[in-house]
Amino acid sequence: MKTVFIKELVANDNLIDQEVTVKGWVRSLRKSKAFSFMVVNDGSSQLNLQIIVDGSTPNYEEVSKLLVGSTVIVNGVAKASQGKNQSVEIQSKSVEIVCANTDDYPLQKKATSFEFLREIAHLRPRTNSFGAVFRVRHTLAKATHDFFHNNNFYYVNTPIITGLDAEGAGEMFRVSTIDLNNIPHTDKKEVDFAQDYFGKETSLCVSGQLEAEALALALGRVYTFGPTFRSENSYTSRHLAEFWMVEPEVSFCNLDQVATLAHDYLKFMAKSVLDSNPNEMDFFNQRIEKGLIEKLQSLVNSEITKITYTEAVKLLENSKKKFEFPVKWGIDLQTEHERHLTDDIYKGPVIVTDYPKKIKAFYMKENDDGETVRAMDLLIPGVGELIGGSQREDSYDKLLNRMNENKMNVAPYQWYLDLRKYGGAEHSGFGLGFERFIMYATGMTNIRDVIPFARTPKSAEF
Ligand code: 4AD
Ligand code: MG
């Protein structure tokens, strides 16, 4: 008796007429006197398996009354199926009831809204939509490791607890063991972090970039892939307080080269989901976003599209579209502007480069014009910003100036400056918001629905 996953059973003709065991959850049950049709899903793929339970089964009474979502272990013989929706079915010999659900189970057959499902995030992975999302999420994570490994990158792990603000934007969650009911103060009446766990003020990382730079300037090409945290109060469909970021960092690499790397990485991920998850992609294509498969295929075959920030501003200024936020050189592009570029003008991903230095982080390399930096944002239709990256300032003096201009406390960043003093090199990198790419790849329109348990302002359930 061999325990098999439904995905293996469907793929292997040589299991036909073999006795197998399948373990999973009842999706539906249609009963008659002589036998019942029980449909089971085991999570291994989008595909369900039909079980024909014979009326002579010893516990037939109980089995035929099973409610949706109940757990079963079925033993029986795999048979080629005549049904048009399946290639294999099981003629059962025995059905063990592991957990019989009651009729108050919140996931009934009728369609439920994504909003409602967010409230039962512990059960929603059992639905078709969320099973598909989380399987695609896995494929994209694996594709990420494959892509970078194939391109001579090393996977490194940067710290999650940090004393630095890598983006200089002040959107950090504090990490502290100070007793909030008895906060120690210095003579100057400031909180005395010297008495805190690490002897200084610490937070959860907003990015692993600064430490990744140290590793890239030793290992050549590295990437991080881990959780990052931002306390920005953005209550939007594309912001999470805890999200996963993929951050490659490359020595001996300029902005153009890292932009090409980003584009190649997206193509690789798109191809991976199309190849690895055909059933999930069919499901999304039919139920979530019409034309999704075609969209991803055209990404796989696409050429890179790059424009400068200055060109983007001209395009937006000359556009007939009325924007809520008026466009002029120097503004940070708003979602409506980014969407107009990707959805209306280019109808695909666009990389915008060379932003004004005033709106970008301190570590980006200044251009000769003294006004712009070697930054890039990769924008995608429907989502907006997917990637933020740059060539890093590799001059010690310019970087120090920039930090002073931004009124940063330089001392904790001395090690980061030293990377420019000892064995420095031209280097570049980017960060990809992993959940935002999953949105693009699945057509899901709310970022809360592509991570198992979302953390957003005023919400940290489960
Ligand atoms: O553009 P960001 O802030 O860039 C950095 O953090 C750089 N240090 C990365 C680097 O060069 N190594 O963030 C990178 C990406 C964004 O483009 C976006 O996709 C995603 O991270 N992101 C978020 N995703 C979900 N929720 C949030 N609150 C996000 N903030 C950023
Ligand atoms: Mg950004």
XYZ file of C-alpha atoms and ligand atoms in Angstrom:
494
model
C 0.000 0.000 0.000
C 1.663 3.173 -1.195
C 0.758 6.629 0.088
C 0.718 8.993 -2.881
C 0.066 12.675 -3.451
C -2.748 13.438 -5.866
C -0.284 15.325 -8.054
C 1.794 12.141 -8.451
C -1.251 9.996 -9.081
C -2.395 12.209 -11.948
C 1.070 12.362 -13.489
C 1.961 8.652 -13.315
C 0.155 6.232 -15.608
C 1.941 3.324 -13.975
C -0.066 3.816 -10.791
C -3.230 2.765 -12.652
C -4.649 -0.489 -11.241
C -2.312 -0.181 -8.228
C -3.537 -0.028 -4.668
C -2.778 3.394 -3.169
C -3.506 5.502 -0.106
C -4.479 9.160 -0.374
C -4.726 11.545 2.595
C -6.687 14.764 2.280
C -9.824 16.806 2.807
C -13.320 16.338 1.387
C -14.293 19.003 -1.129
C -17.727 17.603 -1.905
C -19.741 14.466 -1.524
C -22.645 13.181 -3.604
C -24.342 10.171 -2.160
C -26.642 7.486 -3.469
C -27.732 4.147 -2.013
C -25.264 1.956 -3.839
C -22.219 4.257 -3.778
C -21.037 7.826 -3.197
C -18.800 10.170 -5.143
C -16.394 11.849 -2.793
C -14.095 14.585 -4.120
C -10.854 15.002 -2.174
C -8.039 17.531 -2.359
C -4.721 16.953 -0.593
C -3.091 20.328 -1.228
C -0.385 18.851 -3.448
C -1.857 20.598 -6.479
C -4.927 22.341 -7.796
C -6.369 18.996 -8.877
C -9.029 17.131 -6.938
C -9.441 13.393 -6.916
C -12.736 11.585 -7.250
C -13.209 8.631 -4.920
C -15.932 6.108 -5.584
C -17.006 4.771 -2.202
C -18.915 1.532 -2.470
C -22.046 1.028 -0.379
C -20.499 -2.163 1.037
C -17.744 -0.184 2.810
C -18.113 -1.074 6.525
C -18.506 2.530 7.768
C -20.495 3.624 4.675
C -23.217 5.257 6.801
C -20.740 7.680 8.428
C -18.656 8.240 5.309
C -21.640 9.122 3.157
C -22.661 11.772 5.712
C -19.254 13.503 5.811
C -19.408 17.275 5.506
C -17.224 19.559 3.469
C -13.647 19.991 4.769
C -13.534 16.714 6.729
C -10.220 14.854 6.839
C -10.006 11.347 5.372
C -7.478 8.634 4.578
C -8.630 6.641 1.594
C -7.265 3.340 0.506
C -8.268 1.888 -2.843
C -7.367 1.060 -6.414
C -6.448 3.779 -8.927
C -8.533 3.530 -12.105
C -8.375 5.397 -15.395
C -11.402 7.665 -15.285
C -14.084 8.163 -17.924
C -15.001 11.568 -16.467
C -14.060 14.583 -18.548
C -12.523 16.538 -15.654
C -10.137 13.904 -14.408
C -7.805 11.225 -15.705
C -7.714 9.054 -12.576
C -10.160 8.119 -9.875
C -10.056 5.776 -6.901
C -12.270 2.803 -6.266
C -12.104 2.799 -2.493
C -11.552 -0.231 -0.272
C -11.643 1.665 2.992
C -12.162 5.237 4.165
C -10.760 6.235 7.526
C -12.453 9.304 8.994
C -9.701 11.355 10.663
C -11.798 14.415 11.493
C -15.487 14.782 10.703
C -16.423 18.440 10.319
C -19.553 19.956 11.794
C -21.996 22.028 9.750
C -20.748 25.311 11.249
C -17.465 24.972 9.261
C -17.034 28.477 7.848
C -15.892 27.375 4.380
C -18.943 26.045 2.629
C -19.151 25.339 -1.096
C -20.736 28.702 -1.896
C -18.420 31.492 -3.024
C -16.955 33.622 -0.259
C -15.398 37.078 -0.578
C -11.668 37.682 -0.117
C -12.549 40.184 2.630
C -14.368 37.491 4.614
C -11.566 35.007 3.999
C -9.025 37.436 5.501
C -10.878 37.066 8.793
C -10.376 33.302 8.677
C -6.793 33.318 7.455
C -6.189 30.039 9.307
C -8.715 28.284 7.070
C -8.404 30.147 3.775
C -5.406 28.090 2.513
C -8.008 25.323 1.988
C -9.767 27.263 -0.769
C -8.856 26.905 -4.449
C -7.712 30.525 -4.680
C -5.391 30.518 -1.683
C -4.044 27.026 -2.287
C -3.068 28.278 -5.753
C -1.534 31.513 -4.418
C 0.634 29.728 -1.883
C 1.814 27.111 -4.366
C 2.764 29.893 -6.802
C 4.514 31.707 -3.951
C 6.626 28.594 -3.407
C 7.488 28.348 -7.102
C 8.599 31.989 -7.172
C 10.772 31.513 -4.080
C 12.413 28.484 -5.643
C 12.841 30.347 -8.955
C 14.538 33.164 -7.052
C 17.126 30.812 -5.573
C 17.593 29.046 -8.924
C 18.024 32.281 -10.871
C 20.652 33.742 -8.569
C 22.449 30.443 -8.093
C 22.625 29.993 -11.893
C 24.129 33.480 -12.161
C 26.948 32.901 -9.649
C 25.319 34.618 -6.679
C 25.649 33.483 -3.078
C 22.610 33.525 -0.799
C 23.472 35.466 2.366
C 21.453 36.285 5.471
C 21.596 39.820 6.791
C 20.446 40.757 10.307
C 16.824 41.388 11.115
C 17.578 43.349 14.276
C 19.613 46.425 13.459
C 20.820 49.735 14.847
C 20.768 51.394 11.398
C 18.054 52.879 9.237
C 19.091 51.528 5.833
C 16.670 53.739 3.913
C 16.979 56.801 6.153
C 13.192 57.151 6.091
C 12.535 56.614 9.805
C 9.832 53.976 9.292
C 11.147 51.437 11.763
C 9.672 49.187 14.442
C 11.631 49.464 17.683
C 13.081 46.315 19.264
C 13.401 46.760 22.993
C 13.149 44.941 26.303
C 12.782 48.172 28.288
C 9.939 48.033 30.815
C 7.421 50.426 29.271
C 5.931 51.090 32.705
C 9.281 52.156 34.072
C 11.312 53.765 31.301
C 14.900 54.688 32.279
C 15.929 58.261 31.439
C 19.268 60.032 30.991
C 20.152 63.317 32.694
C 18.873 65.047 29.543
C 15.458 63.411 30.112
C 15.861 61.243 27.014
C 15.142 57.507 27.030
C 18.316 55.791 28.211
C 18.829 53.119 25.579
C 22.195 52.278 27.165
C 20.085 50.271 29.611
C 18.242 48.445 26.824
C 19.044 44.878 25.758
C 21.639 45.827 23.115
C 22.892 48.883 24.993
C 21.572 51.108 22.221
C 18.444 51.848 20.227
C 17.575 48.999 17.833
C 14.848 48.237 15.311
C 13.649 45.641 12.809
C 15.377 46.037 9.442
C 13.724 47.909 6.576
C 16.241 46.416 4.145
C 19.319 44.201 4.282
C 21.124 46.286 1.693
C 23.885 47.888 3.751
C 25.108 44.580 5.123
C 24.624 42.930 1.702
C 27.032 45.532 0.287
C 29.698 44.398 2.770
C 29.209 40.804 1.626
C 29.152 41.697 -2.094
C 32.473 43.481 -1.707
C 33.923 40.157 -0.587
C 31.921 37.410 -2.302
C 31.345 39.349 -5.526
C 27.665 38.621 -6.070
C 25.223 38.010 -3.231
C 21.508 38.195 -2.551
C 19.321 38.243 0.507
C 15.762 36.982 0.617
C 14.086 37.635 3.911
C 11.442 39.473 5.865
C 11.628 43.267 6.119
C 9.545 45.578 8.240
C 8.181 49.067 7.718
C 6.016 51.043 10.062
C 4.752 53.398 7.338
C 1.095 54.090 7.912
C 0.089 53.161 4.386
C -3.311 51.562 4.387
C -3.211 50.544 0.716
C -3.633 47.339 -1.249
C 0.129 47.167 -1.918
C 1.744 47.875 1.459
C 2.439 45.460 4.290
C 4.164 46.178 7.596
C 5.993 42.835 7.211
C 6.936 41.834 3.683
C 9.592 39.747 1.989
C 12.285 41.368 -0.084
C 14.791 39.889 -2.529
C 17.949 42.002 -2.585
C 20.816 41.183 -4.938
C 24.020 43.194 -4.563
C 26.666 43.022 -7.284
C 30.290 44.138 -7.314
C 31.843 45.527 -10.503
C 28.393 46.404 -11.796
C 26.806 49.673 -12.895
C 23.182 50.785 -13.060
C 22.584 49.588 -16.639
C 23.945 46.153 -15.825
C 21.841 45.790 -12.690
C 18.749 46.921 -14.619
C 19.347 44.123 -17.127
C 19.764 41.686 -14.240
C 16.395 42.798 -12.813
C 14.656 42.336 -16.148
C 16.206 38.882 -16.659
C 15.131 37.877 -13.145
C 11.507 38.853 -13.843
C 11.523 36.895 -17.098
C 12.907 33.847 -15.296
C 10.226 34.023 -12.606
C 7.417 34.446 -15.133
C 8.638 31.429 -17.097
C 8.914 29.372 -13.910
C 5.297 29.813 -12.880
C 4.040 29.157 -16.398
C 6.100 25.950 -16.556
C 5.618 24.718 -12.982
C 2.037 25.688 -12.176
C -0.095 25.235 -15.316
C -3.215 24.317 -13.334
C -2.895 27.236 -10.946
C -2.250 29.605 -13.848
C -5.324 28.330 -15.701
C -7.335 28.931 -12.560
C -6.078 32.517 -12.146
C -6.487 33.190 -15.847
C -10.149 32.146 -15.724
C -11.208 33.367 -12.298
C -8.961 36.250 -11.271
C -7.448 38.045 -14.284
C -8.448 37.381 -17.868
C -5.358 37.455 -20.080
C -2.949 36.719 -17.208
C -1.146 33.895 -19.017
C -0.683 36.012 -22.129
C 0.614 38.871 -19.981
C 3.253 36.635 -18.396
C 4.185 35.082 -21.734
C 4.772 38.512 -23.173
C 6.988 39.368 -20.188
C 9.035 36.221 -20.870
C 9.601 37.407 -24.441
C 9.988 41.104 -23.658
C 12.864 43.486 -24.253
C 13.819 45.832 -21.435
C 12.175 49.295 -21.514
C 14.154 52.056 -19.811
C 13.489 55.785 -19.592
C 14.984 58.465 -17.406
C 12.960 60.220 -14.738
C 13.291 63.444 -16.769
C 11.818 61.721 -19.845
C 9.047 60.198 -17.720
C 8.119 63.629 -16.361
C 7.948 65.030 -19.915
C 5.702 62.153 -21.015
C 3.412 62.767 -18.054
C 3.352 66.537 -18.547
C 2.452 66.092 -22.218
C -0.217 63.509 -21.469
C -3.881 64.469 -21.794
C -4.674 62.590 -18.608
C -5.748 64.663 -15.595
C -3.796 63.687 -12.488
C -4.798 64.311 -8.903
C -1.168 65.206 -8.097
C 0.209 67.644 -10.688
C 3.450 66.647 -12.381
C 6.577 68.717 -12.400
C 10.300 67.897 -12.338
C 11.366 67.146 -8.772
C 8.195 65.447 -7.494
C 8.177 61.848 -6.360
C 6.080 59.899 -8.862
C 2.713 58.945 -7.415
C 0.932 55.660 -8.091
C -1.351 57.357 -10.650
C 1.717 58.563 -12.580
C 3.421 55.171 -12.434
C 0.224 53.448 -13.547
C -0.152 55.803 -16.496
C 3.363 54.934 -17.677
C 2.911 51.158 -17.352
C -0.794 50.636 -18.044
C -1.467 53.285 -20.725
C 1.793 54.333 -22.375
C 4.052 51.248 -22.361
C 1.500 48.518 -21.569
C 4.157 46.543 -19.706
C 7.004 46.879 -17.210
C 9.113 50.054 -17.394
C 12.357 50.962 -15.661
C 12.671 54.629 -14.709
C 16.228 55.789 -13.947
C 18.142 58.834 -12.734
C 15.759 60.353 -10.204
C 16.349 63.688 -8.453
C 18.659 63.075 -5.519
C 16.343 64.977 -3.149
C 13.717 62.237 -3.271
C 16.061 59.242 -3.039
C 18.097 57.509 -0.315
C 21.529 58.732 0.818
C 23.574 55.833 -0.581
C 22.806 56.336 -4.278
C 25.584 57.430 -6.630
C 25.386 61.020 -7.734
C 25.404 61.785 -11.465
C 27.739 64.417 -12.908
C 24.856 66.914 -13.103
C 24.876 67.073 -9.281
C 21.046 66.947 -9.332
C 20.186 63.318 -10.052
C 21.312 59.936 -8.787
C 21.874 56.572 -10.453
C 18.602 55.171 -9.166
C 16.087 52.895 -10.826
C 12.508 51.956 -10.097
C 10.975 49.098 -12.025
C 7.243 49.668 -12.449
C 4.692 47.055 -13.489
C 1.093 47.352 -14.698
C -1.601 47.128 -12.061
C 0.840 47.229 -9.150
C 3.206 50.190 -9.643
C 6.663 50.022 -8.068
C 7.979 46.458 -7.922
C 11.707 47.125 -7.629
C 13.801 49.933 -6.202
C 17.515 49.897 -6.829
C 20.607 51.919 -7.606
C 24.270 52.115 -8.283
C 25.831 52.810 -4.886
C 27.938 55.850 -4.119
C 31.469 54.453 -4.106
C 33.312 57.654 -3.249
C 34.021 57.953 0.472
C 33.920 61.749 0.417
C 30.742 62.087 -1.622
C 28.947 59.548 0.535
C 30.036 61.322 3.704
C 28.861 64.665 2.261
C 25.523 63.201 1.370
C 25.065 61.777 4.873
C 25.917 65.146 6.361
C 23.501 66.892 3.981
C 20.801 64.496 5.190
C 21.740 65.332 8.814
C 22.457 61.690 9.604
C 24.377 60.618 12.691
C 27.441 59.314 10.851
C 29.167 57.342 13.623
C 27.067 54.141 13.419
C 27.625 54.098 9.637
C 31.417 54.309 9.879
C 31.781 50.645 8.894
C 29.607 51.357 5.824
C 31.858 54.271 4.855
C 34.904 52.037 5.353
C 33.649 49.793 2.536
C 34.583 52.751 0.277
C 37.986 53.131 1.887
C 39.171 49.518 1.871
C 38.752 47.454 -1.297
C 35.938 49.606 -2.635
C 34.495 48.997 -6.111
C 31.700 50.117 -8.368
C 28.663 48.167 -7.180
C 24.903 48.125 -7.599
C 21.844 46.314 -6.349
C 18.098 46.362 -5.991
C 15.230 45.204 -3.828
C 12.184 43.405 -5.196
C 8.995 43.344 -3.133
C 8.254 39.615 -3.282
C 4.516 39.969 -2.544
C 4.150 42.586 -5.267
C 5.507 40.170 -7.837
C 3.137 37.468 -6.582
C 0.280 39.924 -7.147
C 1.462 40.440 -10.709
C 1.903 36.708 -11.330
C -1.496 35.687 -9.951
C -3.671 38.707 -10.733
C -4.608 39.060 -7.052
C -5.284 42.744 -6.429
C -4.714 42.986 -2.659
C -1.307 42.340 -1.125
C -3.028 40.909 1.994
C -4.102 37.979 -0.183
C -0.661 36.829 -1.331
C 0.976 36.335 2.089
C -0.433 33.712 4.471
C -0.841 36.010 7.482
C -0.772 39.724 6.666
C 0.503 42.409 9.036
C -0.948 45.856 8.357
C -1.725 48.939 10.477
C -4.061 47.937 13.331
C -3.973 44.289 12.309
C -1.676 41.501 13.501
C -4.108 38.616 13.878
C -3.036 34.974 13.875
O 12.358 50.862 -2.935
P 12.711 50.250 -1.616
O 12.429 51.025 -0.399
O 14.269 49.896 -1.744
C 15.074 49.438 -0.745
O 14.719 49.095 0.347
C 16.499 49.233 -1.181
N 17.344 49.188 0.027
C 16.607 47.961 -1.963
C 17.989 47.698 -2.465
O 18.487 48.437 -3.302
N 18.619 46.644 -1.985
O 12.001 48.838 -1.480
C 12.199 47.835 -2.464
C 10.869 47.215 -2.860
C 9.854 48.204 -3.414
O 10.093 48.480 -4.765
C 8.556 47.467 -3.181
O 8.309 46.514 -4.188
C 8.827 46.717 -1.898
O 10.230 46.670 -1.709
N 8.209 47.386 -0.756
C 7.098 46.948 -0.138
N 6.325 45.882 -0.363
C 5.258 45.699 0.448
N 4.953 46.515 1.472
C 5.707 47.605 1.744
N 5.402 48.386 2.784
C 6.831 47.861 0.913
N 7.798 48.811 0.891
C 8.612 48.503 -0.124
Mg 11.349 52.546 -3.586
